[in-house]
PDB file of C-alpha atoms in Angstrom:
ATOM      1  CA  UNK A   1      -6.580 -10.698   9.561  1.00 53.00           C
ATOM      2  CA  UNK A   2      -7.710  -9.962  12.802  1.00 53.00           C
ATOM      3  CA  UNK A   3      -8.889  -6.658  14.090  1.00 58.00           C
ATOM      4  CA  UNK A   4      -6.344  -4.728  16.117  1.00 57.00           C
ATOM      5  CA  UNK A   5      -6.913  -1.607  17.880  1.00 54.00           C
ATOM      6  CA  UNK A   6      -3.581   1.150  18.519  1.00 60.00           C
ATOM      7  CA  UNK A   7      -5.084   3.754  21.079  1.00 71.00           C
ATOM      8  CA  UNK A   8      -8.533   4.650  20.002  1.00 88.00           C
ATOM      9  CA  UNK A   9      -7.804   3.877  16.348  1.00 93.00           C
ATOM     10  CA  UNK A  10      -9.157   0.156  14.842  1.00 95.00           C
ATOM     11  CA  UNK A  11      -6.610  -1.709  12.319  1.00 96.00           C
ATOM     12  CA  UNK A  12      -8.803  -3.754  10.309  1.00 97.00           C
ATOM     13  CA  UNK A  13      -9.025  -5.185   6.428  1.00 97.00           C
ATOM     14  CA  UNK A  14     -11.658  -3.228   5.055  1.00 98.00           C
ATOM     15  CA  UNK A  15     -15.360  -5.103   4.146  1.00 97.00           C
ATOM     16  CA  UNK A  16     -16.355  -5.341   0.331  1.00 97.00           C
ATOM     17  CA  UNK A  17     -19.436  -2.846   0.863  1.00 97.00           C
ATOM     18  CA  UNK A  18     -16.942  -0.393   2.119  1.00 98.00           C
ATOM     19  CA  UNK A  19     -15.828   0.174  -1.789  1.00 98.00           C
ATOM     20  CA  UNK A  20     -17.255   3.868  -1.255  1.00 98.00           C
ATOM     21  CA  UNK A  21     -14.970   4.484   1.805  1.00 97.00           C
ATOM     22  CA  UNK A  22     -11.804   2.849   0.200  1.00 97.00           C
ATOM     23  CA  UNK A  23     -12.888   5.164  -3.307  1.00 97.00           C
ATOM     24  CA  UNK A  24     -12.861   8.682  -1.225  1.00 97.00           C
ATOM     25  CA  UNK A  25      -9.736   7.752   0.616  1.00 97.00           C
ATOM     26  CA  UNK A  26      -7.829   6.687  -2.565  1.00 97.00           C
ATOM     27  CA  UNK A  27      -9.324  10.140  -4.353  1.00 97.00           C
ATOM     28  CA  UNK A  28      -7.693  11.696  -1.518  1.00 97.00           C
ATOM     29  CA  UNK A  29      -4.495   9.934  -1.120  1.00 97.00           C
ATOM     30  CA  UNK A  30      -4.127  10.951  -4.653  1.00 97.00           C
ATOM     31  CA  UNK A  31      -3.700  14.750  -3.999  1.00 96.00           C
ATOM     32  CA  UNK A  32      -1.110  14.337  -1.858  1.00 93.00           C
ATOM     33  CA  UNK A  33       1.953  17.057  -2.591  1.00 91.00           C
ATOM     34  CA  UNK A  34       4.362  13.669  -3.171  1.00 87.00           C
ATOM     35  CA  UNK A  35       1.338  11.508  -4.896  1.00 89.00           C
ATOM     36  CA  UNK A  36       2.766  11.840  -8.301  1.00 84.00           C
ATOM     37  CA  UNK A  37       6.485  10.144  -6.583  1.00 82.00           C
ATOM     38  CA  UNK A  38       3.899   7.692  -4.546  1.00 87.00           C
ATOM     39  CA  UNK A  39       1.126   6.433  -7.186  1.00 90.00           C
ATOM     40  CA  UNK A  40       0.966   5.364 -10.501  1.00 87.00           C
ATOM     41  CA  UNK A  41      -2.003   7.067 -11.379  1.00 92.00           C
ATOM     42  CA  UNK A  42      -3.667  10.569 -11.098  1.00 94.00           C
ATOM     43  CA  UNK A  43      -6.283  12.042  -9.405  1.00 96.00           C
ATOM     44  CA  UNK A  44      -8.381  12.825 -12.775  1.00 96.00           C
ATOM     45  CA  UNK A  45      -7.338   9.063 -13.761  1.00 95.00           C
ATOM     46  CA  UNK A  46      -8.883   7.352 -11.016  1.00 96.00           C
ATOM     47  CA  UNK A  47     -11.796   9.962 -10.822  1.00 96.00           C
ATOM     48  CA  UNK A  48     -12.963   8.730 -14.137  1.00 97.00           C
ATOM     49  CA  UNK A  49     -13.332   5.024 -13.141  1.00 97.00           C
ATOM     50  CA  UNK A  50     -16.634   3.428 -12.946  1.00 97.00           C
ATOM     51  CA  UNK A  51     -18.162   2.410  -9.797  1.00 97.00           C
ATOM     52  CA  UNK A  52     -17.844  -1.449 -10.605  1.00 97.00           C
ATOM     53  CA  UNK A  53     -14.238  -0.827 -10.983  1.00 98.00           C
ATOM     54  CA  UNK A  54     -13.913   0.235  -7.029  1.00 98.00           C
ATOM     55  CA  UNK A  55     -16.446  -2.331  -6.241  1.00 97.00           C
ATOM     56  CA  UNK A  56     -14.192  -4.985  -7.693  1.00 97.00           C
ATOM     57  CA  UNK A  57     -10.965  -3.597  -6.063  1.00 96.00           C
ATOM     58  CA  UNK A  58     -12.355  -3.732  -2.483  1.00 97.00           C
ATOM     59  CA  UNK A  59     -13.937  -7.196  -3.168  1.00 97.00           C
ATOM     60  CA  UNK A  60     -10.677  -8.269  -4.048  1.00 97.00           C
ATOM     61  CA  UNK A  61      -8.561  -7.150  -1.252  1.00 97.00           C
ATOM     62  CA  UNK A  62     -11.313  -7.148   1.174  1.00 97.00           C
ATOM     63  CA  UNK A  63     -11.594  -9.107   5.070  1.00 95.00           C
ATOM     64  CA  UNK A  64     -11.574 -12.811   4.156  1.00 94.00           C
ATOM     65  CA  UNK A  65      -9.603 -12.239   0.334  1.00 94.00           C
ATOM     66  CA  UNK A  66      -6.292 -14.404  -0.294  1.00 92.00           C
ATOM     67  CA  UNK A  67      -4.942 -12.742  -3.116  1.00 95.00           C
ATOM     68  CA  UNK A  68      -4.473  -9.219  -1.264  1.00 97.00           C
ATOM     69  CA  UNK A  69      -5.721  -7.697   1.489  1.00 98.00           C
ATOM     70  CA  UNK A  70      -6.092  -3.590   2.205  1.00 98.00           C
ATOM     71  CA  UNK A  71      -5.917  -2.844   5.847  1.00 98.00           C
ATOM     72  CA  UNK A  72      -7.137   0.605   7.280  1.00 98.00           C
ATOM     73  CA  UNK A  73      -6.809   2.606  10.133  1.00 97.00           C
ATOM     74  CA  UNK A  74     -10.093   4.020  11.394  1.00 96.00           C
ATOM     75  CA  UNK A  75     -10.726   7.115  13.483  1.00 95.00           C
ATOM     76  CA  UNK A  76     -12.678   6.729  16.574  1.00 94.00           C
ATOM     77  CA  UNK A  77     -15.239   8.501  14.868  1.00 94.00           C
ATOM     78  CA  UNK A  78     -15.055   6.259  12.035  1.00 95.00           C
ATOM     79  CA  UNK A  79     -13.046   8.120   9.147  1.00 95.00           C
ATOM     80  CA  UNK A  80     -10.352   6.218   7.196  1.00 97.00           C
ATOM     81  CA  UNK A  81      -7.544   8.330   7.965  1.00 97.00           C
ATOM     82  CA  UNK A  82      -4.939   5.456   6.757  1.00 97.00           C
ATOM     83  CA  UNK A  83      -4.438   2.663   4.387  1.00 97.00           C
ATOM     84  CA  UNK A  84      -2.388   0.053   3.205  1.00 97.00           C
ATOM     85  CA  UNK A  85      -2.622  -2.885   0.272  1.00 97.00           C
ATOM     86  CA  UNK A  86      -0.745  -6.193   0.650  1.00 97.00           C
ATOM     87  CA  UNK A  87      -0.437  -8.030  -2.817  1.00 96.00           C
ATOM     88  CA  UNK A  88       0.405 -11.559  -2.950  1.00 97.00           C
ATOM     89  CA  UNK A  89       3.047 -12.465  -5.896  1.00 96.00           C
ATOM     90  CA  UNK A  90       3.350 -16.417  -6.764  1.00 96.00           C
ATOM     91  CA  UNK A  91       6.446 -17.998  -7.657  1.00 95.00           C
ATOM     92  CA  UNK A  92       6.637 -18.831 -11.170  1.00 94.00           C
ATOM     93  CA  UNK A  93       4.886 -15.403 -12.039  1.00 95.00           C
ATOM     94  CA  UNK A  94       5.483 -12.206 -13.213  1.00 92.00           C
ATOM     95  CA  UNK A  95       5.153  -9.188 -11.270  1.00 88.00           C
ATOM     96  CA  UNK A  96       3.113  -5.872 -12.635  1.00 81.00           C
ATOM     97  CA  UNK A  97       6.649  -5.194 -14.621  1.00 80.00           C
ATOM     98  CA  UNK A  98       7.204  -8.110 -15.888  1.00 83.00           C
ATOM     99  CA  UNK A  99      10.068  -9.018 -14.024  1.00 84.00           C
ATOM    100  CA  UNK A 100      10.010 -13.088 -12.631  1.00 89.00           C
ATOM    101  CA  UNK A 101       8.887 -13.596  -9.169  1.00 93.00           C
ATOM    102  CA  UNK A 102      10.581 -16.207  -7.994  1.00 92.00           C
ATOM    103  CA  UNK A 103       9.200 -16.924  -4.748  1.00 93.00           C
ATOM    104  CA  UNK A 104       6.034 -16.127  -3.253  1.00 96.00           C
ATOM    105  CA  UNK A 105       6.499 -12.531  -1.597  1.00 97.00           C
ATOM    106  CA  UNK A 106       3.916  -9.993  -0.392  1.00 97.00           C
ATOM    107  CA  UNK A 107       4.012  -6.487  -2.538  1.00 96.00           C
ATOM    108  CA  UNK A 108       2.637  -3.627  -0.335  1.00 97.00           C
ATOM    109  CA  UNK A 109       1.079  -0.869  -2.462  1.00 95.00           C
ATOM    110  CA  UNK A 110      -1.277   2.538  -1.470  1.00 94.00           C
ATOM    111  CA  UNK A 111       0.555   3.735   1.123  1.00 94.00           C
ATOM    112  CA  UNK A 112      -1.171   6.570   2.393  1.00 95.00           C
ATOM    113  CA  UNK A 113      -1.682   8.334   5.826  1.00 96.00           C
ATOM    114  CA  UNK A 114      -3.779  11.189   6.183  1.00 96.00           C
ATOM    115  CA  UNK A 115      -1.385  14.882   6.385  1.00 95.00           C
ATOM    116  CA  UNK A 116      -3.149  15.292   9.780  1.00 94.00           C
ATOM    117  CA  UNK A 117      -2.499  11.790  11.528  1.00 94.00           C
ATOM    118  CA  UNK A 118       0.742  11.171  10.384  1.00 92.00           C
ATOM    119  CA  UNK A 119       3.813  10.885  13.302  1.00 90.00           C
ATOM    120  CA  UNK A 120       1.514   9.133  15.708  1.00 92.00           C
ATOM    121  CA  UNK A 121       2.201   5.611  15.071  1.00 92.00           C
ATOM    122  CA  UNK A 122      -0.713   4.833  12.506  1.00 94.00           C
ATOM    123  CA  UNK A 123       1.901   3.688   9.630  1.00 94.00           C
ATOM    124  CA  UNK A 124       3.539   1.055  11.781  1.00 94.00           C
ATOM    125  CA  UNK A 125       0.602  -0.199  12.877  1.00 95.00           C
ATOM    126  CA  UNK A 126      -0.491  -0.398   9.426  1.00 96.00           C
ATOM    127  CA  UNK A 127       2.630  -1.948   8.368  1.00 96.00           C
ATOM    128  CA  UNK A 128       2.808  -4.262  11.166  1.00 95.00           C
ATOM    129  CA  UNK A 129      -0.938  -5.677  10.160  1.00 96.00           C
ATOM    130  CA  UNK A 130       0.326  -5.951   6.328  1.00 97.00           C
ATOM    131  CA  UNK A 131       2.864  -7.923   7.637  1.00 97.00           C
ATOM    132  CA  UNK A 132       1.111 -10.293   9.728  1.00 96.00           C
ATOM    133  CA  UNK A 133      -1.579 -10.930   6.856  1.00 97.00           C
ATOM    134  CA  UNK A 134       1.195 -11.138   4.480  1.00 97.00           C
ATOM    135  CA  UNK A 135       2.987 -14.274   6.291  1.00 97.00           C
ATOM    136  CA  UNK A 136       0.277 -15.689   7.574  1.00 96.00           C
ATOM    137  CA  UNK A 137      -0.515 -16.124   3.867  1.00 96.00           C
ATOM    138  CA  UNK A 138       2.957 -18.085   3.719  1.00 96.00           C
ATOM    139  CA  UNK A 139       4.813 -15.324   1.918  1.00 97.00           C
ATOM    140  CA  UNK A 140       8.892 -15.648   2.073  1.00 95.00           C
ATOM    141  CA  UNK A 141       9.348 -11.915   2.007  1.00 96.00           C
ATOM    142  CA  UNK A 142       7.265  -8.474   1.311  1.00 97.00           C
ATOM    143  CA  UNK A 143       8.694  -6.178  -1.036  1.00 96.00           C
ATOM    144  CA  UNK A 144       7.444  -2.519  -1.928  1.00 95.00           C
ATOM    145  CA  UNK A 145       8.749  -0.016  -4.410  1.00 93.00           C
ATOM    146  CA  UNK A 146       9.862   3.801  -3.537  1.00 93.00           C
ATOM    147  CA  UNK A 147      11.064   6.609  -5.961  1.00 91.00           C
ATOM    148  CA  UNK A 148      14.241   7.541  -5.421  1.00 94.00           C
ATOM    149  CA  UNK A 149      13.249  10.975  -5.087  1.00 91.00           C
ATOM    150  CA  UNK A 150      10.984   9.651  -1.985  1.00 90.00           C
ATOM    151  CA  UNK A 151      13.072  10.609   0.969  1.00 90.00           C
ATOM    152  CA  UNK A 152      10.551  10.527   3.457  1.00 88.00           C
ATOM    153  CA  UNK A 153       9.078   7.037   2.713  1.00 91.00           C
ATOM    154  CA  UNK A 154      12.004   5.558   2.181  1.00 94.00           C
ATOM    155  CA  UNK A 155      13.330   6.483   5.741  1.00 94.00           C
ATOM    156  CA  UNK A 156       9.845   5.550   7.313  1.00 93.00           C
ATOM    157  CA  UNK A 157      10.506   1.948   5.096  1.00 95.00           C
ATOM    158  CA  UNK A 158      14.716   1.834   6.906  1.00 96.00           C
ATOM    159  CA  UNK A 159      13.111   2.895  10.233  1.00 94.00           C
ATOM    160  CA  UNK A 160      10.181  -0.381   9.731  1.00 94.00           C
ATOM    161  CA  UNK A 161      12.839  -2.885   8.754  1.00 95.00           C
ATOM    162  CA  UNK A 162      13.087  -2.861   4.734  1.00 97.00           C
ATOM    163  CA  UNK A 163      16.518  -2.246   3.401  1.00 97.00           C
ATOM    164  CA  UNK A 164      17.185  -2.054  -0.349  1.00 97.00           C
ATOM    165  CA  UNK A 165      17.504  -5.095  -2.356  1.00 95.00           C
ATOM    166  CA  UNK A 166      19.662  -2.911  -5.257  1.00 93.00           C
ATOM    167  CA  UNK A 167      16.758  -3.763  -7.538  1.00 92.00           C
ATOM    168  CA  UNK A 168      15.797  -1.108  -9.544  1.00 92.00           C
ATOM    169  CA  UNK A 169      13.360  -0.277 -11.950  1.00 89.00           C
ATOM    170  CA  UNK A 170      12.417   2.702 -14.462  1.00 87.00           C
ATOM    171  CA  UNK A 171       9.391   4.802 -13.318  1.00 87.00           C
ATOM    172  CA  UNK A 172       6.607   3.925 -15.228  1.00 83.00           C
ATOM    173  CA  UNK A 173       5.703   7.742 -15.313  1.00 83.00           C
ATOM    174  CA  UNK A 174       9.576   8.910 -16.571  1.00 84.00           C
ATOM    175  CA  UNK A 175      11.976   6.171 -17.198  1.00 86.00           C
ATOM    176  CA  UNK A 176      14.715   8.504 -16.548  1.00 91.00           C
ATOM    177  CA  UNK A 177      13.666   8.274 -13.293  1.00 88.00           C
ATOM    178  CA  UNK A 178      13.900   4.685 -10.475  1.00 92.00           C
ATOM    179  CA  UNK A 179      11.918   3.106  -8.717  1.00 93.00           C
ATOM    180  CA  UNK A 180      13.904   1.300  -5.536  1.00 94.00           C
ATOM    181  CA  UNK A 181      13.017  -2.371  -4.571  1.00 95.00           C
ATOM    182  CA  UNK A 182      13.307  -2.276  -0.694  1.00 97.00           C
ATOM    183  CA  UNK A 183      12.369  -6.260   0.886  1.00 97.00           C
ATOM    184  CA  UNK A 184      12.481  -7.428   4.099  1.00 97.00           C
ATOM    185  CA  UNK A 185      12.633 -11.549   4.901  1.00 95.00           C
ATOM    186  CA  UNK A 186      10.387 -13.297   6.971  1.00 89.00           C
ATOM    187  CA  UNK A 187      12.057 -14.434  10.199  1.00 79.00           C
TER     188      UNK A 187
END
């Protein structure tokens, strides 16, 4: 992924030494009011995870990885106020659920803007990069999941092109509850 810049802010996959950086924002991003609709773990979940685990997760989605990628938005004074995490699912596979993938699609996960920067552009940029990562690694389609209790993402998801595939599936946190499939096709 290249490096893109959207006023003063720098769109960029983060570095593997950044694993501190990418821990605090995820800690964060996890206190959110709607975090418990948006993640699928806790704050005192991921809080107890050893510092090899976050070393390994931005090593594996880090600048130069082919497997995933997380992309940032950086401040001009260098904090992470956004971030975003492109998965790549191989035909053939299963997802995370256990459902077939049947071609390979991109799965964007961790979406998370910062209360203060969101409305001004940061999560289309970020979803723009995702998406440019996610077919330049030859990916027929990206896909994400939304609770259906998630009003605001899911408009923000309409307003960036997804639409709903009718795929649903039970949140892992209540199965009485769904999780939405929303996709959007490569050109």
């Amino acid at each position: 992924m290249t490096t893109m810049t959207s006023g003063d802010y720098v769109i960029r996959a983060i570095r593997a030494d950044e694993w501190p950086a990418a821990k605090a924002l995820r800690l964060f991003a996890l206190q959110d009011p709607v975090a418990h609709l948006a993640f699928l773990e806790t704050y005192e979940e991921a809080l107890e995870k050893p510092d090899s685990f976050w070393k390994g997760r931005a090593e594996g989605a880090a600048e130069g990885a082919t497997g995933a990628q997380q992309i940032i938005a950086e401040a001009p004074d260098g904090e992470w106020v956004g971030s975003l995490t492109v998965l790549v699912e191989e035909a053939g596979t299963k997802d995370w659920a256990g459902l077939p993938v049947e071609r390979r699609q991109g799965h964007i996960v961790g979406v998370f803007v910062r209360p203060d920067y969101r409305g001004i552009g940061l999560t289309e940029v970020l979803f723009d990069a995702g998406l440019e990562w996610a077919w330049a690694q030859g990916t027929e389609r990206v896909r994400l999941l939304v609770h259906e209790d998630n009003g605001r993402a899911q408009r923000f998801y309409r307003r960036a092109g997804f639409v709903p595939s009718g795929v649903t599936l039970p949140f892992v946190k209540d199965d009485a509850q769904l999780e939405l499939e929303f996709v959007i096709e490569r050109d």
